[in-house]
PDB file of C-alpha atoms in Angstrom:
ATOM      1  CA  MET A 129      -0.119   0.055   0.064  1.00 80.00           C
ATOM      2  CA  PRO A 130       0.165   2.426  -1.854  1.00 91.00           C
ATOM      3  CA  SER A 131       1.121   1.155  -5.353  1.00 92.00           C
ATOM      4  CA  SER A 132       4.552   2.760  -6.078  1.00 95.00           C
ATOM      5  CA  HIS A 133       4.087   2.399  -9.799  1.00 95.00           C
ATOM      6  CA  SER A 134       0.860   4.414  -9.501  1.00 96.00           C
ATOM      7  CA  GLN A 135       2.842   6.888  -7.573  1.00 97.00           C
ATOM      8  CA  LEU A 136       5.851   7.219  -9.968  1.00 97.00           C
ATOM      9  CA  ILE A 137       3.555   7.695 -13.035  1.00 97.00           C
ATOM     10  CA  TRP A 138       1.072  10.058 -11.716  1.00 97.00           C
ATOM     11  CA  PHE A 139       4.216  12.148 -10.194  1.00 98.00           C
ATOM     12  CA  PHE A 140       5.489  12.225 -13.729  1.00 97.00           C
ATOM     13  CA  VAL A 141       2.343  12.921 -15.528  1.00 97.00           C
ATOM     14  CA  VAL A 142       1.179  15.784 -12.986  1.00 97.00           C
ATOM     15  CA  TYR A 143       4.583  17.333 -13.249  1.00 97.00           C
ATOM     16  CA  PHE A 144       4.689  17.307 -16.838  1.00 94.00           C
ATOM     17  CA  PHE A 145       1.269  18.800 -17.154  1.00 94.00           C
ATOM     18  CA  LEU A 146       2.329  21.827 -14.813  1.00 94.00           C
ATOM     19  CA  PHE A 147       5.521  22.080 -16.998  1.00 90.00           C
ATOM     20  CA  LEU A 148       3.666  22.250 -20.347  1.00 88.00           C
ATOM     21  CA  TYR A 149       1.151  24.520 -19.238  1.00 86.00           C
ATOM     22  CA  LEU A 150       2.635  26.648 -16.279  1.00 86.00           C
ATOM     23  CA  ARG A 151       6.270  26.756 -17.444  1.00 81.00           C
ATOM     24  CA  MET A 152       6.379  26.588 -21.096  1.00 76.00           C
ATOM     25  CA  HIS A 153       4.457  29.776 -21.523  1.00 64.00           C
ATOM     26  CA  GLN A 154       7.276  31.932 -22.588  1.00 55.00           C
ATOM     27  CA  THR A 155       5.699  33.204 -26.019  1.00 56.00           C
ATOM     28  CA  ASN A 156       2.290  34.894 -25.593  1.00 56.00           C
ATOM     29  CA  ASN A 157       1.551  34.412 -29.424  1.00 59.00           C
ATOM     30  CA  ALA A 158       1.499  30.882 -29.285  1.00 62.00           C
ATOM     31  CA  ARG A 159       0.408  29.351 -32.568  1.00 75.00           C
ATOM     32  CA  CYS A 160      -2.532  26.754 -32.686  1.00 78.00           C
ATOM     33  CA  VAL A 161       0.208  23.982 -33.463  1.00 75.00           C
ATOM     34  CA  ASP A 162       2.100  24.787 -30.456  1.00 73.00           C
ATOM     35  CA  LEU A 163      -1.394  24.588 -28.230  1.00 78.00           C
ATOM     36  CA  LEU A 164      -2.225  21.410 -30.221  1.00 85.00           C
ATOM     37  CA  TRP A 165       0.930  19.446 -29.579  1.00 86.00           C
ATOM     38  CA  ARG A 166       0.601  20.231 -25.880  1.00 86.00           C
ATOM     39  CA  HIS A 167      -2.891  18.886 -25.759  1.00 89.00           C
ATOM     40  CA  ILE A 168      -2.175  15.988 -27.618  1.00 93.00           C
ATOM     41  CA  LEU A 169       0.921  15.240 -25.481  1.00 93.00           C
ATOM     42  CA  SER A 170      -1.203  15.678 -22.461  1.00 93.00           C
ATOM     43  CA  ILE A 171      -4.040  13.285 -23.796  1.00 96.00           C
ATOM     44  CA  ILE A 172      -1.161  10.770 -24.578  1.00 96.00           C
ATOM     45  CA  LEU A 173       0.326  11.118 -21.184  1.00 96.00           C
ATOM     46  CA  LEU A 174      -3.110  11.074 -19.207  1.00 97.00           C
ATOM     47  CA  GLY A 175      -3.716   7.817 -21.220  1.00 97.00           C
ATOM     48  CA  ILE A 176      -0.510   6.146 -20.150  1.00 97.00           C
ATOM     49  CA  ALA A 177      -1.027   6.973 -16.631  1.00 97.00           C
ATOM     50  CA  LEU A 178      -4.742   5.504 -16.791  1.00 97.00           C
ATOM     51  CA  SER A 179      -3.185   2.336 -18.428  1.00 97.00           C
ATOM     52  CA  VAL A 180      -0.566   1.864 -15.902  1.00 97.00           C
ATOM     53  CA  SER A 181      -3.032   2.202 -13.040  1.00 96.00           C
ATOM     54  CA  TYR A 182      -5.546   0.000 -14.577  1.00 97.00           C
ATOM     55  CA  SER A 183      -2.830  -2.601 -15.129  1.00 96.00           C
ATOM     56  CA  ARG A 184      -1.736  -2.748 -11.436  1.00 96.00           C
ATOM     57  CA  VAL A 185      -5.333  -4.116 -10.746  1.00 95.00           C
ATOM     58  CA  TYR A 186      -5.827  -5.875 -13.845  1.00 96.00           C
ATOM     59  CA  LEU A 187      -2.612  -8.154 -12.938  1.00 95.00           C
ATOM     60  CA  LEU A 188      -3.801  -8.407  -9.377  1.00 93.00           C
ATOM     61  CA  TYR A 189      -0.716  -6.819  -7.848  1.00 94.00           C
ATOM     62  CA  HIS A 190      -2.904  -4.135  -6.088  1.00 95.00           C
ATOM     63  CA  THR A 191      -6.447  -3.078  -5.186  1.00 95.00           C
ATOM     64  CA  TRP A 192      -8.174   0.012  -6.668  1.00 96.00           C
ATOM     65  CA  SER A 193      -7.649   1.806  -3.354  1.00 96.00           C
ATOM     66  CA  GLN A 194      -3.840   1.219  -3.329  1.00 96.00           C
ATOM     67  CA  VAL A 195      -3.757   2.533  -6.939  1.00 97.00           C
ATOM     68  CA  PHE A 196      -5.976   5.588  -5.842  1.00 97.00           C
ATOM     69  CA  TYR A 197      -3.801   6.373  -3.133  1.00 96.00           C
ATOM     70  CA  GLY A 198      -0.683   5.864  -4.907  1.00 96.00           C
ATOM     71  CA  GLY A 199      -2.186   8.129  -7.549  1.00 97.00           C
ATOM     72  CA  VAL A 200      -2.877  10.840  -5.004  1.00 97.00           C
ATOM     73  CA  ALA A 201       0.347  10.610  -3.247  1.00 97.00           C
ATOM     74  CA  GLY A 202       2.458  10.779  -6.614  1.00 97.00           C
ATOM     75  CA  SER A 203       0.175  13.575  -8.038  1.00 97.00           C
ATOM     76  CA  THR A 204       0.676  15.496  -4.602  1.00 98.00           C
ATOM     77  CA  ILE A 205       4.512  14.980  -4.538  1.00 98.00           C
ATOM     78  CA  GLY A 206       4.634  16.249  -8.255  1.00 97.00           C
ATOM     79  CA  ILE A 207       2.735  19.399  -7.363  1.00 98.00           C
ATOM     80  CA  ILE A 208       5.063  20.063  -4.390  1.00 98.00           C
ATOM     81  CA  TRP A 209       8.157  19.488  -6.357  1.00 97.00           C
ATOM     82  CA  PHE A 210       7.078  21.365  -9.258  1.00 96.00           C
ATOM     83  CA  PHE A 211       6.514  24.641  -7.044  1.00 96.00           C
ATOM     84  CA  ILE A 212       9.915  23.698  -5.388  1.00 96.00           C
ATOM     85  CA  THR A 213      11.799  23.916  -8.330  1.00 93.00           C
ATOM     86  CA  GLN A 214       9.858  26.992  -9.804  1.00 91.00           C
ATOM     87  CA  GLU A 215       9.590  29.038  -6.596  1.00 92.00           C
ATOM     88  CA  VAL A 216      13.003  28.038  -4.848  1.00 92.00           C
ATOM     89  CA  LEU A 217      15.565  26.350  -7.305  1.00 90.00           C
ATOM     90  CA  THR A 218      14.774  28.619 -10.597  1.00 87.00           C
ATOM     91  CA  PRO A 219      15.666  31.896  -9.106  1.00 88.00           C
ATOM     92  CA  ILE A 220      18.940  30.584  -7.192  1.00 91.00           C
ATOM     93  CA  PHE A 221      19.982  28.774 -10.634  1.00 89.00           C
ATOM     94  CA  PRO A 222      22.079  31.686 -12.151  1.00 88.00           C
ATOM     95  CA  LYS A 223      24.162  31.713  -8.818  1.00 90.00           C
ATOM     96  CA  ILE A 224      24.483  27.858  -8.972  1.00 90.00           C
ATOM     97  CA  ALA A 225      25.476  28.241 -12.571  1.00 89.00           C
ATOM     98  CA  ALA A 226      28.048  30.497 -11.990  1.00 90.00           C
ATOM     99  CA  TRP A 227      29.990  28.263  -9.345  1.00 93.00           C
ATOM    100  CA  PRO A 228      33.571  26.913 -10.695  1.00 95.00           C
ATOM    101  CA  ILE A 229      32.335  23.448 -10.254  1.00 96.00           C
ATOM    102  CA  SER A 230      29.330  24.218 -12.446  1.00 93.00           C
ATOM    103  CA  GLU A 231      31.385  25.770 -15.134  1.00 92.00           C
ATOM    104  CA  TYR A 232      33.692  22.953 -14.953  1.00 95.00           C
ATOM    105  CA  PHE A 233      30.921  20.616 -15.906  1.00 95.00           C
ATOM    106  CA  LEU A 234      29.549  23.303 -18.327  1.00 92.00           C
ATOM    107  CA  VAL A 235      26.340  23.793 -16.789  1.00 91.00           C
ATOM    108  CA  ARG A 236      24.379  26.730 -18.195  1.00 86.00           C
ATOM    109  CA  ASP A 237      21.162  28.379 -17.957  1.00 83.00           C
ATOM    110  CA  THR A 238      19.266  28.490 -20.964  1.00 82.00           C
ATOM    111  CA  SER A 239      15.583  28.837 -19.715  1.00 75.00           C
ATOM    112  CA  LEU A 240      15.213  31.972 -21.485  1.00 76.00           C
ATOM    113  CA  ILE A 241      15.800  30.769 -24.670  1.00 78.00           C
ATOM    114  CA  PRO A 242      12.227  29.710 -26.131  1.00 72.00           C
ATOM    115  CA  ASN A 243      13.419  27.048 -28.678  1.00 76.00           C
ATOM    116  CA  ILE A 244      16.644  25.875 -27.594  1.00 81.00           C
ATOM    117  CA  LEU A 245      17.036  23.350 -30.671  1.00 83.00           C
ATOM    118  CA  TRP A 246      16.820  26.219 -32.890  1.00 87.00           C
ATOM    119  CA  PHE A 247      19.221  28.317 -31.151  1.00 88.00           C
ATOM    120  CA  GLU A 248      21.739  25.514 -31.054  1.00 90.00           C
ATOM    121  CA  TYR A 249      21.418  24.759 -34.715  1.00 92.00           C
ATOM    122  CA  THR A 250      21.779  28.412 -35.933  1.00 93.00           C
ATOM    123  CA  VAL A 251      24.862  29.383 -33.563  1.00 93.00           C
ATOM    124  CA  THR A 252      26.469  25.959 -34.779  1.00 94.00           C
ATOM    125  CA  ARG A 253      26.034  26.584 -38.317  1.00 94.00           C
ATOM    126  CA  SER A 254      27.147  30.302 -37.727  1.00 94.00           C
ATOM    127  CA  GLU A 255      30.185  29.021 -35.938  1.00 94.00           C
ATOM    128  CA  ALA A 256      30.936  26.493 -38.568  1.00 92.00           C
ATOM    129  CA  ARG A 257      30.696  28.988 -41.129  1.00 92.00           C
ATOM    130  CA  ASN A 258      32.887  31.524 -39.578  1.00 91.00           C
ATOM    131  CA  ARG A 259      35.711  28.788 -38.990  1.00 90.00           C
ATOM    132  CA  GLN A 260      35.398  27.761 -42.756  1.00 89.00           C
ATOM    133  CA  ARG A 261      36.008  31.491 -43.635  1.00 88.00           C
ATOM    134  CA  LYS A 262      39.008  31.691 -41.472  1.00 87.00           C
ATOM    135  CA  LEU A 263      40.443  28.533 -43.132  1.00 87.00           C
ATOM    136  CA  GLY A 264      39.707  29.577 -46.658  1.00 80.00           C
ATOM    137  CA  THR A 265      37.514  26.761 -47.662  1.00 64.00           C
ATOM    138  CA  LYS A 266      34.417  26.956 -49.650  1.00 59.00           C
ATOM    139  CA  VAL A 267      31.331  27.518 -47.478  1.00 52.00           C
ATOM    140  CA  GLN A 268      28.460  25.145 -48.239  1.00 56.00           C
TER     141      GLN A 268
END
């Protein structure tokens, strides 16, 4: 009592919901496609959580009450951990990233960059072009 599988999946799903809808709101002009993928991902995650919860009862490993209390415990811990990371850890992260040990392990704060993949792609492409120009090779 309670189901640890249920705790884990509901912790993950609730934390991910909060992250998707509260943390990833950096652009006010969110396109329809951006909103659509969030909703589709949320529905998929909810389906996975319900499937895991149901499987614990179906396979006779737990009762419905054990799965329910595991889900409640996981959801509660997910909410608490989300707010700890957002209200306590996020504000002090720039200080942590400036520590010498953080610099040694190349820890950096990229939370203000809305699309990190596009940013990394354009910076890397620009750097490669600059290095090719310095070497005198043809840019493709």
